[in-house]
CSV table of C-alpha atoms in Angstrom, one decimal:
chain,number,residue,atom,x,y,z
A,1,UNK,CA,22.0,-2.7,-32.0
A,2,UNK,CA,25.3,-3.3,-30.3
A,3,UNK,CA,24.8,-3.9,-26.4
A,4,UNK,CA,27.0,-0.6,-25.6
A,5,UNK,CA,25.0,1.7,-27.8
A,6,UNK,CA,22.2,3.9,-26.1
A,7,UNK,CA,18.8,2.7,-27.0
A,8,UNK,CA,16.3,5.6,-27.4
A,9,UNK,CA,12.9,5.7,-26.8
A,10,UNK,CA,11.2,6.0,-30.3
A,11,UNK,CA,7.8,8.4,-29.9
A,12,UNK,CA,6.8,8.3,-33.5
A,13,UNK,CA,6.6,4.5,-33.6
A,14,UNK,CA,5.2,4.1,-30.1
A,15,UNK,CA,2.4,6.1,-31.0
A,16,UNK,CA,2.4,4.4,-34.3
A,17,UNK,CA,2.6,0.8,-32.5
A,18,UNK,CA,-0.5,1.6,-30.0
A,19,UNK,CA,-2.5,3.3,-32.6
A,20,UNK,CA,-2.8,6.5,-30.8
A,21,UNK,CA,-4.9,8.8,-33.0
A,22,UNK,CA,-2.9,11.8,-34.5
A,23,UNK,CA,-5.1,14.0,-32.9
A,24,UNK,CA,-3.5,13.0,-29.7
A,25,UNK,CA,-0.2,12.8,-30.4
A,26,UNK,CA,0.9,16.9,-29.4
A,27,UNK,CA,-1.3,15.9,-26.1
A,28,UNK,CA,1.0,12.6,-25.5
A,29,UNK,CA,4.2,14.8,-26.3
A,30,UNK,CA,3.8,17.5,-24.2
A,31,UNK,CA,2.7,14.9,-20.7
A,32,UNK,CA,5.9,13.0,-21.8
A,33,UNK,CA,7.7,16.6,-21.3
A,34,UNK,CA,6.3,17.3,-18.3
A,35,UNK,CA,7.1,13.4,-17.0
A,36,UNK,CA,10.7,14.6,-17.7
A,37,UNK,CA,10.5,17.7,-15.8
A,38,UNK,CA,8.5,15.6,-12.5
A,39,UNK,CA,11.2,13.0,-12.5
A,40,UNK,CA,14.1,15.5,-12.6
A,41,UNK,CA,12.4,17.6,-10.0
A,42,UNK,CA,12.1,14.2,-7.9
A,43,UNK,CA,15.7,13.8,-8.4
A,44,UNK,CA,16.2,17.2,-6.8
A,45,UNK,CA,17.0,19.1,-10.0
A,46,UNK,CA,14.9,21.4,-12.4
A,47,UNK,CA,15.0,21.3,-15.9
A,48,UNK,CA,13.4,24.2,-18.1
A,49,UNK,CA,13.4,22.3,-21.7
A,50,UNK,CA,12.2,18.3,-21.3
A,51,UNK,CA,11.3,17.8,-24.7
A,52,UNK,CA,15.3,17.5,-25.9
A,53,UNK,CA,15.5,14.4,-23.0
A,54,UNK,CA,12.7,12.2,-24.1
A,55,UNK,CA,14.0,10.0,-26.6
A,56,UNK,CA,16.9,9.2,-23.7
A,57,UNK,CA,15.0,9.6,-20.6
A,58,UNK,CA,12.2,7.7,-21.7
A,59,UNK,CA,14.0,4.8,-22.6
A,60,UNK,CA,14.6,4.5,-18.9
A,61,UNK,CA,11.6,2.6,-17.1
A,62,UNK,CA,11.8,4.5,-13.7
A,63,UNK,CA,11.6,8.1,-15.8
A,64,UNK,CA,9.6,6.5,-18.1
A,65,UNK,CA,7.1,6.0,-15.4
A,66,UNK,CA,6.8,9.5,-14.7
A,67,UNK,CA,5.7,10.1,-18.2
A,68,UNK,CA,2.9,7.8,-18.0
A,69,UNK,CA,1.4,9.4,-14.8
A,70,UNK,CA,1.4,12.7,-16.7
A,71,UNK,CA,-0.4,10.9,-19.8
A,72,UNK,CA,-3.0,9.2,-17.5
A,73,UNK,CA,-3.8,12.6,-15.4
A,74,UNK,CA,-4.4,14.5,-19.2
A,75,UNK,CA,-8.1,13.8,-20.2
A,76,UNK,CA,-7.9,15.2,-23.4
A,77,UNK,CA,-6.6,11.9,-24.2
A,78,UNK,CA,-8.8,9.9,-24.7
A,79,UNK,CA,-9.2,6.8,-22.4
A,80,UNK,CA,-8.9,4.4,-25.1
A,81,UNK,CA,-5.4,5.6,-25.8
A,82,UNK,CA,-4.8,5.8,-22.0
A,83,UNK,CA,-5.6,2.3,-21.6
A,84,UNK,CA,-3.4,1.6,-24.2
A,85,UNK,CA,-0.5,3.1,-23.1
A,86,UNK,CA,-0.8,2.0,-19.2
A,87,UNK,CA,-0.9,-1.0,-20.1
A,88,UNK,CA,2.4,-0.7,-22.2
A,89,UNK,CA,3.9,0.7,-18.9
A,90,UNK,CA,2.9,-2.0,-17.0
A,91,UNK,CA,4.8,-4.5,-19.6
A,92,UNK,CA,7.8,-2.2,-19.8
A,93,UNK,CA,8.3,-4.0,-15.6
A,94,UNK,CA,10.9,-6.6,-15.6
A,95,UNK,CA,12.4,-7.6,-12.1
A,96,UNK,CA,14.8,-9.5,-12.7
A,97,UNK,CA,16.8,-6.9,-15.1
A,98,UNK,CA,18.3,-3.6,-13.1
A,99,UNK,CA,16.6,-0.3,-13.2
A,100,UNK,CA,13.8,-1.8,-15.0
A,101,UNK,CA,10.6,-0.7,-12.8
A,102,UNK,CA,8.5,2.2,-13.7
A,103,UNK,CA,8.0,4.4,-11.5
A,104,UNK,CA,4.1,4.7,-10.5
A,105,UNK,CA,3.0,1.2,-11.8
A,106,UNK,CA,0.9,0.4,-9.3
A,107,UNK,CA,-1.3,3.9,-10.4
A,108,UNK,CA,-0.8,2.3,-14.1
A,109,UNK,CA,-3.1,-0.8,-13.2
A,110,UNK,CA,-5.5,1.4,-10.7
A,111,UNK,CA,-6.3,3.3,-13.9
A,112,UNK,CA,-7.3,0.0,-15.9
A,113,UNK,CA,-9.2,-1.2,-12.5
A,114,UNK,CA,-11.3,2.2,-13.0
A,115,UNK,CA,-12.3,1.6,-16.4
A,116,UNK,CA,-12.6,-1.7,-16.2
A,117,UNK,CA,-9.8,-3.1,-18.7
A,118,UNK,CA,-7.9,-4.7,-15.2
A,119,UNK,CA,-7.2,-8.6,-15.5
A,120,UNK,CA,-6.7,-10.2,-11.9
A,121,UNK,CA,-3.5,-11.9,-14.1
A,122,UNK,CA,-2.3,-8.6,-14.4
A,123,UNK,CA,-3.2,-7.4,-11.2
A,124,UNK,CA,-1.3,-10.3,-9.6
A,125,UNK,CA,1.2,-9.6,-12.2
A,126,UNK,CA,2.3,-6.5,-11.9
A,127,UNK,CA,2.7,-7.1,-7.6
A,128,UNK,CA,4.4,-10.0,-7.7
A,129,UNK,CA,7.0,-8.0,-10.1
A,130,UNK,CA,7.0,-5.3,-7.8
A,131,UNK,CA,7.9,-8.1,-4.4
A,132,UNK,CA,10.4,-9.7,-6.9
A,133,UNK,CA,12.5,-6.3,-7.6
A,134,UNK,CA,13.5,-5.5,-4.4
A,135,UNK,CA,12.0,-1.2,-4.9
A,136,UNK,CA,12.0,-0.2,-1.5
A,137,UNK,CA,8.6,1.7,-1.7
A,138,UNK,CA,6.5,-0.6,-3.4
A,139,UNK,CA,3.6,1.7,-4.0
A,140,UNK,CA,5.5,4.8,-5.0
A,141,UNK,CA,3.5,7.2,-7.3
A,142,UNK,CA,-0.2,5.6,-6.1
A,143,UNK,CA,-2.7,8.6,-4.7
A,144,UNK,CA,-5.2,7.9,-1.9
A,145,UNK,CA,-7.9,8.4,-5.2
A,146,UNK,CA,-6.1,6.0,-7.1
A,147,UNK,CA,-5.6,3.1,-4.0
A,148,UNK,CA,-9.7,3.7,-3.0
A,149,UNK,CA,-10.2,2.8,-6.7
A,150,UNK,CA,-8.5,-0.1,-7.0
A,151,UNK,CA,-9.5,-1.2,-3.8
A,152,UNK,CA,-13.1,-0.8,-5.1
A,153,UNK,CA,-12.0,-3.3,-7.9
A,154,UNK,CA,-10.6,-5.9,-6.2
A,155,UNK,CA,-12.9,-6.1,-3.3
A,156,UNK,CA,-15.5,-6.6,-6.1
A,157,UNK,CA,-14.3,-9.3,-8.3
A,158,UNK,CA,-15.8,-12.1,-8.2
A,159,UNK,CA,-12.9,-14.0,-9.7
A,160,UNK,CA,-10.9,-13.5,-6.3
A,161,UNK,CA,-11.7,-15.8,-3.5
A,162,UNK,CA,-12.4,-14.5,-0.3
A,163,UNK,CA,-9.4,-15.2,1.4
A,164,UNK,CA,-7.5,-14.1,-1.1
A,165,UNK,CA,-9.0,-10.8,-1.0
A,166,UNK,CA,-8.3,-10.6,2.8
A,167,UNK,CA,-4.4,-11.9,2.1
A,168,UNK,CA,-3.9,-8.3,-0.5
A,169,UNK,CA,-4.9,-6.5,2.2
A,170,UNK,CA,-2.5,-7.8,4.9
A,171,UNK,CA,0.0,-7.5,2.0
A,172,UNK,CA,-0.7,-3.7,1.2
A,173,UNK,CA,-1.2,-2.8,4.6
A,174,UNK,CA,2.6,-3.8,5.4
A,175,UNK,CA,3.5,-0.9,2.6
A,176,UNK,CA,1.2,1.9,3.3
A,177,UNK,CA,2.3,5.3,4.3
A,178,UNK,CA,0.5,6.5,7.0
A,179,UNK,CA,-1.4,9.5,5.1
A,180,UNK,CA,-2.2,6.5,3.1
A,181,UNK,CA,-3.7,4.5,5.9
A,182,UNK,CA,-5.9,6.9,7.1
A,183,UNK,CA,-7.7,7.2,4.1
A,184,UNK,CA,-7.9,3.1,3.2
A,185,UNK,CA,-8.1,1.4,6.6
A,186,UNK,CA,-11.4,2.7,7.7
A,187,UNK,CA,-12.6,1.7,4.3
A,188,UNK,CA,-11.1,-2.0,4.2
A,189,UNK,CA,-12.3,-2.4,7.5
A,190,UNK,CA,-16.3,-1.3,6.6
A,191,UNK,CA,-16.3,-3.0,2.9
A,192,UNK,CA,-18.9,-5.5,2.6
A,193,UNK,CA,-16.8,-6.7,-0.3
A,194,UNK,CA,-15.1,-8.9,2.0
A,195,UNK,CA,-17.2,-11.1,4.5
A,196,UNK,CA,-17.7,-9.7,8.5
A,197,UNK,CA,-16.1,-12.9,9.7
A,198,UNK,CA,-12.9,-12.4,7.6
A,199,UNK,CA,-12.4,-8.2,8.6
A,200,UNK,CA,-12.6,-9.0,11.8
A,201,UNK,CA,-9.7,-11.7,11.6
A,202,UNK,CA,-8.1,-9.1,9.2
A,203,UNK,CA,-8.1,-7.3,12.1
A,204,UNK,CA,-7.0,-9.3,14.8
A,205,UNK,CA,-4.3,-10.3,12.9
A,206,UNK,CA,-2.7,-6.6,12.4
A,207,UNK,CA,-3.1,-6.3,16.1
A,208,UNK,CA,-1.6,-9.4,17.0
A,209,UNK,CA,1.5,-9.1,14.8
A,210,UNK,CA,0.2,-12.4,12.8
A,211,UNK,CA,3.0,-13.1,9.8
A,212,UNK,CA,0.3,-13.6,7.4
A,213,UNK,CA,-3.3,-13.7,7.4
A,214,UNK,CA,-5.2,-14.9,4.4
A,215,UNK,CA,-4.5,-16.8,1.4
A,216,UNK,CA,-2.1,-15.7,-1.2
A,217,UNK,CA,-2.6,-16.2,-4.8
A,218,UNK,CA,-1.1,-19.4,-6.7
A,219,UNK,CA,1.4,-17.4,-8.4
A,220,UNK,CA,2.7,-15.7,-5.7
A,221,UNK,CA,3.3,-19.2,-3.4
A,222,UNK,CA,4.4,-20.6,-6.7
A,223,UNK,CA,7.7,-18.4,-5.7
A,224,UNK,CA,7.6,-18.5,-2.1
A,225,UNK,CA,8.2,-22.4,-3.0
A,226,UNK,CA,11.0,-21.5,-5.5
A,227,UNK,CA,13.1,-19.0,-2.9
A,228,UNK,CA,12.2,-21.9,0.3
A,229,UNK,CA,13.7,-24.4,-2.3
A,230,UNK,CA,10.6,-27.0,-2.1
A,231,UNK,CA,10.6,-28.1,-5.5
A,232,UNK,CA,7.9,-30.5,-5.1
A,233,UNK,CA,5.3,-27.5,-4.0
A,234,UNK,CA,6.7,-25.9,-6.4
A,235,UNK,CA,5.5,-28.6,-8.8
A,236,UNK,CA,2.2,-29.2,-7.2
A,237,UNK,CA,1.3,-25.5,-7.5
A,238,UNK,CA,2.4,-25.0,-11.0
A,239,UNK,CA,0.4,-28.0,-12.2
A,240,UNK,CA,-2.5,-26.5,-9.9
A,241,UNK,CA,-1.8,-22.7,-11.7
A,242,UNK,CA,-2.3,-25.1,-15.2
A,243,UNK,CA,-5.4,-25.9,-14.3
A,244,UNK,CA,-7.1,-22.5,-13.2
A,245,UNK,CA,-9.2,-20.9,-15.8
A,246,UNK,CA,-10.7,-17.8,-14.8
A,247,UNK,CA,-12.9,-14.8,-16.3
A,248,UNK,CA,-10.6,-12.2,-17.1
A,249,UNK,CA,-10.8,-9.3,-19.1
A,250,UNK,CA,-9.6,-9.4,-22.4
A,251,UNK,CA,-5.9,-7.5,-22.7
A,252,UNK,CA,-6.1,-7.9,-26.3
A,253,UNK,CA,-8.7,-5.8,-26.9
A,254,UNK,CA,-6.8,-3.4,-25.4
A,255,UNK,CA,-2.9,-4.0,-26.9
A,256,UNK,CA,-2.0,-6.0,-29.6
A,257,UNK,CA,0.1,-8.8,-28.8
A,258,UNK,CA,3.3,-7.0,-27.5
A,259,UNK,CA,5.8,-9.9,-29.6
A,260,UNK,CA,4.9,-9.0,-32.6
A,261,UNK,CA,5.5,-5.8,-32.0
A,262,UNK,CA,8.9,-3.5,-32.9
A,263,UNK,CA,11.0,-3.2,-29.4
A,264,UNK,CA,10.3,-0.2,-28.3
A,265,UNK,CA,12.5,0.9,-25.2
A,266,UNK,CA,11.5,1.0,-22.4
A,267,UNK,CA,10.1,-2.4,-22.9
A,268,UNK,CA,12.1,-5.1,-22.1
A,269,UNK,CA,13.8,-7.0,-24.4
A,270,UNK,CA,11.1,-9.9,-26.2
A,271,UNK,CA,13.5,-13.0,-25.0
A,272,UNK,CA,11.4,-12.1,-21.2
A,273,UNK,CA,12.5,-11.8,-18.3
A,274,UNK,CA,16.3,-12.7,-16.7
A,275,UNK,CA,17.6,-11.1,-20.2
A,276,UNK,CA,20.1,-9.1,-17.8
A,277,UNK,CA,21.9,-12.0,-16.0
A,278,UNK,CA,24.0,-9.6,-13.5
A,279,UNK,CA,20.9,-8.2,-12.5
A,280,UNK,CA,18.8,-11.9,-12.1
A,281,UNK,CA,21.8,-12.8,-9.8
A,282,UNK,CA,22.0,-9.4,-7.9
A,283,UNK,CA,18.1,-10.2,-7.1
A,284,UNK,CA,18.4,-13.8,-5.9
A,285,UNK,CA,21.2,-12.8,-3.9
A,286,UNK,CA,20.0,-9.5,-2.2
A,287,UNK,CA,16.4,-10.6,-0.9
A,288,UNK,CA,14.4,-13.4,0.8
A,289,UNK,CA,11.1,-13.6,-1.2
A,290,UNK,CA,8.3,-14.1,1.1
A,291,UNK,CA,9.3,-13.1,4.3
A,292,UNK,CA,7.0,-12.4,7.2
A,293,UNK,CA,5.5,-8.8,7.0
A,294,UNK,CA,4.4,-7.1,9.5
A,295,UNK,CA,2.1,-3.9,9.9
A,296,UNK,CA,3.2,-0.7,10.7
A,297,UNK,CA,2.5,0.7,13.9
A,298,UNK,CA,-0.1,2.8,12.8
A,299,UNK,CA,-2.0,0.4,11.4
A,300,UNK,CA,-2.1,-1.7,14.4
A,301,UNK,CA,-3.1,1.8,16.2
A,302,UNK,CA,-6.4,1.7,13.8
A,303,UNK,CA,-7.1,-1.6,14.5
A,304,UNK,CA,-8.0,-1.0,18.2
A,305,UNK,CA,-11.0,1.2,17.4
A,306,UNK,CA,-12.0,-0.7,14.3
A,307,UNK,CA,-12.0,-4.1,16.4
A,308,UNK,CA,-13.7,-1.9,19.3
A,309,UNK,CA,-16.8,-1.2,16.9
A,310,UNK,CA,-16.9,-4.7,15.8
A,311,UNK,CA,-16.9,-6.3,18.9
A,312,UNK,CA,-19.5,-4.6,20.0
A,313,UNK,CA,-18.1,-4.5,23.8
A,314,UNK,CA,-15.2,-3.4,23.3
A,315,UNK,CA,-14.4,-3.4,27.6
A,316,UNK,CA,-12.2,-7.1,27.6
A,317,UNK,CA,-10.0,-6.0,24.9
A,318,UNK,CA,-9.4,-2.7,26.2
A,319,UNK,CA,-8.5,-4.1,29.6
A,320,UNK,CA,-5.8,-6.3,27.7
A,321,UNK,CA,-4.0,-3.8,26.0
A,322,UNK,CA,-4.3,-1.0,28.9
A,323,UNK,CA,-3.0,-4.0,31.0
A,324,UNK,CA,0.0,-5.7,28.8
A,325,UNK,CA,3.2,-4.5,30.3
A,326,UNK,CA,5.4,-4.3,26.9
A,327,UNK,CA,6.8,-1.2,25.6
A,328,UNK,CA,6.0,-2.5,22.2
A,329,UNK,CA,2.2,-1.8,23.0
A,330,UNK,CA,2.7,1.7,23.5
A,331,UNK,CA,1.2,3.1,19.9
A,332,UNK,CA,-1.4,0.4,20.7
A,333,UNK,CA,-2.5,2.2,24.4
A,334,UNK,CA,-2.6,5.2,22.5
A,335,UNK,CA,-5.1,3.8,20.5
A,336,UNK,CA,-7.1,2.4,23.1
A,337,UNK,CA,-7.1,6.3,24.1
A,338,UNK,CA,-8.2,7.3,20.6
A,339,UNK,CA,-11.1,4.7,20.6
A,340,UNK,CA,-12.5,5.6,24.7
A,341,UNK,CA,-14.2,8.5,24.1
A,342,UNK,CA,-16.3,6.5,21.3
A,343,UNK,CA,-17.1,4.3,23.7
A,344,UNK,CA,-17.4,5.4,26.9
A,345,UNK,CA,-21.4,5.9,27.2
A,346,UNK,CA,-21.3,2.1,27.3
A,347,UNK,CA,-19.0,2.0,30.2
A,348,UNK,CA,-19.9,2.0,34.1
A,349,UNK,CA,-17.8,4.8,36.2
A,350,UNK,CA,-16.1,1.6,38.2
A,351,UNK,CA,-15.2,0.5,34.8
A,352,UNK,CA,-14.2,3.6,33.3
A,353,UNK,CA,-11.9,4.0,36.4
A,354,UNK,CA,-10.4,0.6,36.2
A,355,UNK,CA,-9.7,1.1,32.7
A,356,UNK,CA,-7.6,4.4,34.0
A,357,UNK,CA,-5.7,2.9,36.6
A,358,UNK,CA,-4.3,-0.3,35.1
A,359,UNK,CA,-3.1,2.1,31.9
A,360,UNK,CA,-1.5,4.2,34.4
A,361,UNK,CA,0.9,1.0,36.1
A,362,UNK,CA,2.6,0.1,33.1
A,363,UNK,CA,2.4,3.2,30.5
A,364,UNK,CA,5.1,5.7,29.9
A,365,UNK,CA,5.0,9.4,30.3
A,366,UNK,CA,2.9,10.8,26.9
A,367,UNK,CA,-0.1,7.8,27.6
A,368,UNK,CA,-0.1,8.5,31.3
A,369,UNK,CA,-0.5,12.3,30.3
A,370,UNK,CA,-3.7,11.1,27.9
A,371,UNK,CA,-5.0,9.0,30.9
A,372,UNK,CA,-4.9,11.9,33.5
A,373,UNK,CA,-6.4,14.2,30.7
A,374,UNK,CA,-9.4,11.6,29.6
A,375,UNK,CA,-9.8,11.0,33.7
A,376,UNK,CA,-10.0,14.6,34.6
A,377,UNK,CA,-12.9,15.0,31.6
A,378,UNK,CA,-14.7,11.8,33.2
A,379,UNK,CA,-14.2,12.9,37.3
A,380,UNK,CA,-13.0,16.4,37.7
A,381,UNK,CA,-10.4,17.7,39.6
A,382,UNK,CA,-10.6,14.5,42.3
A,383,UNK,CA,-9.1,12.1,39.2
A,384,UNK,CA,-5.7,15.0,38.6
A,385,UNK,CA,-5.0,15.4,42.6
A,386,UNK,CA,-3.2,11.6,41.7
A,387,UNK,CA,-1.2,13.6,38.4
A,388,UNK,CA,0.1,15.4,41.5
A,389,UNK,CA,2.5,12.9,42.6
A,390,UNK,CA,3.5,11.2,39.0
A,391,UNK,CA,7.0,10.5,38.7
A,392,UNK,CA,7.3,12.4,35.5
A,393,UNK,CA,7.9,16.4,36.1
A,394,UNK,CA,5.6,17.4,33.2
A,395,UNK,CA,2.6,15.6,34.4
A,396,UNK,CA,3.0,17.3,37.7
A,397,UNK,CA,3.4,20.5,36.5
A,398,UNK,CA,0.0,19.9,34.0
A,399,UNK,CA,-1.5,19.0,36.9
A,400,UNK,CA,-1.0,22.1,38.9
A,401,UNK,CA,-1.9,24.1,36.2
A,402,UNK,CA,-5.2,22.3,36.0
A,403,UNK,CA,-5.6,22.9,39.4
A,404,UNK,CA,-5.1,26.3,39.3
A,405,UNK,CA,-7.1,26.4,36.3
A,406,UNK,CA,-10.1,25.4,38.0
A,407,UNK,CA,-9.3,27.7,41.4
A,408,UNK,CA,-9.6,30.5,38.9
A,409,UNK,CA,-12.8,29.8,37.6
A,410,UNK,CA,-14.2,28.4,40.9
């Protein structure tokens, strides 16, 4: 083919190529029609008639992607053929070529996790691809279903040190949405999967902003040493990688060897990866591989009442976050105000009161609003007479209203 023509995504050979059963073939169509109608709805355009775009749409990984998700959500196909055909997607990934990440792939290998056709190559694999390409959202397409599942996986394989375990957490935490969060943190913080010991310095290390926590895998500081230059690590880790032999699934029971098979576009050209020069350069040029990655704010704002339950007395380390005078700890007062209530049987009324007024020195105007609230549930209307001379407006008019509140019903 010459380089300027447009390649075309063939569907009678890639159903051919995986040995999808022909009884499945109308099934695979139509999701591959409605992948083209999802990805231009994402693009903000509709489309009526998909079905004409697919042999060009589908030829492009990121659309391509879209497809897949469709395939994988369609259980009249059967999940032999789905395995198949996720784990084609997650070949057709190539970071160092432009435009070449499907879109969903992190949902492509949390659907081999679930049934159990998931190698932790792969696993590393397909991240590490997803770090190396520079996507903005690296887990774009992934479900709070989908993340629980392969959470479930990797917390359970034996194959995955400890400490490696905890270092994909810190890692995933830094991309989570926060709808996203909700759903996984209280379960990474509860899963026995990973040793008490290591949560709770899981923990500590969100809250205290820690640039990494845990052990990444070898491929992974194999490229850290690459970007940093250190060519010697870099040696010592690849001989080290040589030497690892571990119990993987078998990928061929699932796909044939994908070299001796036709190309098939999306799937990147067989000479592997850096075929697209422009685009290896573009990459090495436009990011910094490995660079420090810290939590969202939300997460750190879970990690105060997760830590609290650990601890077991919680009072020392709500004192030093009600007590730190940085603007930056804001989100992290708030969650010390989230996490009281939980706790506050175990607290004196001295205590309880200290814990009010040292919050109230240093926060701003919506945590000294949930201080005067939580106070006035814990002391009456004694605790809000102080709302009365706050220096913000809003807090003193709340606190009139409360006391007018209670003259009413008094």
């Amino acid at each position: 083919m010459h380089k300027d023509e447009e390649e075309l995504f063939d569907l009678p050979l890639f159903l051919g190529v995986l040995g999808i059963p022909e009884s499945e073939h109308t099934a695979v169509h139509n999701a591959l029609t409605a992948g083209v109608r999802a990805y231009h709805q994402a693009q903000g355009g509709g489309i009526e008639d998909g079905e004409s775009l697919i042999p060009t749409l589908m030829a492009q990984a990121t659309a391509f992607g879209y497809g897949v998700l469709e395939i994988l959500a369609d259980e009249t196909i059967s999940v032999e053929s789905r395995k198949k055909i996720a784990y084609f997607a997650c070949q057709t990934a190539d970071p160092f070529a432009r435009d070449h990440m499907p879109h969903g792939l992190v949902t492509f290998i949390s659907f081999l996790a679930q049934h159990q056709a998931l190698s932790v190559d792969l696993f590393r694999s397909v991240l590490l691809a997803l770090a190396l390409s520079g996507v903005p959202d690296k887990l774009v397409g992934w479900s709070e279903e989908w993340a629980l599942r392969l959470t479930e996986w990797l917390l359970t394989r034996a194959a995955v040190s400890d400490e490696e375990k905890q270092w994909w957490l810190w890692y995933l935490a830094a991309h989570l949405s926060q709808s996203m969060g909700e759903v996984l943190l209280p379960v990474w913080a509860a899963h026995e999967g990973l040793p008490l010991d290591l949560r709770r310095e899981l923990l500590w290390g969100w809250l205290m902003n820690e640039e990494q926590v845990g052990y990444p895998p070898a491929n992974w500081r194999l490229m850290q040493a690459t970007f940093a230059g250190d060519m010697e690590l870099a040696e010592a880790i690849s001989a080290e990688m040589n030497l690892v032999e571990e119990a993987n699934v078998d990928e061929t029971a699932v796909l044939a060897d994908l070299e001796n098979t036709p190309h098939i576009p999306p799937m990147p050209d067989h000479h592997g990866p850096g075929n697209d020069p422009v685009g290896f350069l573009t990459m090495l040029m436009g990011m910094k591989f490995g660079e420090p990655l810290l939590p969202p704010i939300f997460v750190r704002r879970f990690t105060v009442g997760a830590l609290a339950a650990l601890e077991g007395n919680p009072l020392e380390l709500f004192q030093m976050l009600l007590a730190e005078a940085d603007a930056a700890n804001e989100e992290l007062r708030h969650g010390v105000l989230d996490a009281l209530p939980h706790f506050a049987d175990g607290f004196t009324a001295t205590q309880k009161r200290q814990l009010l007024d040292m919050g109230l020195i240093v926060s701003r105007t919506a945590v000294r609003q949930r201080l005067y609230e939580l106070g006035a549930s814990w002391f009456g209307v004694d605790y809000v007479q102080e709302a009365l001379t706050d220096s913000a407006a809003s807090i003193r008019k709340w606190a009139m209203r409360y006391n007018d509140g209670v003259k009413r019903d008094a």
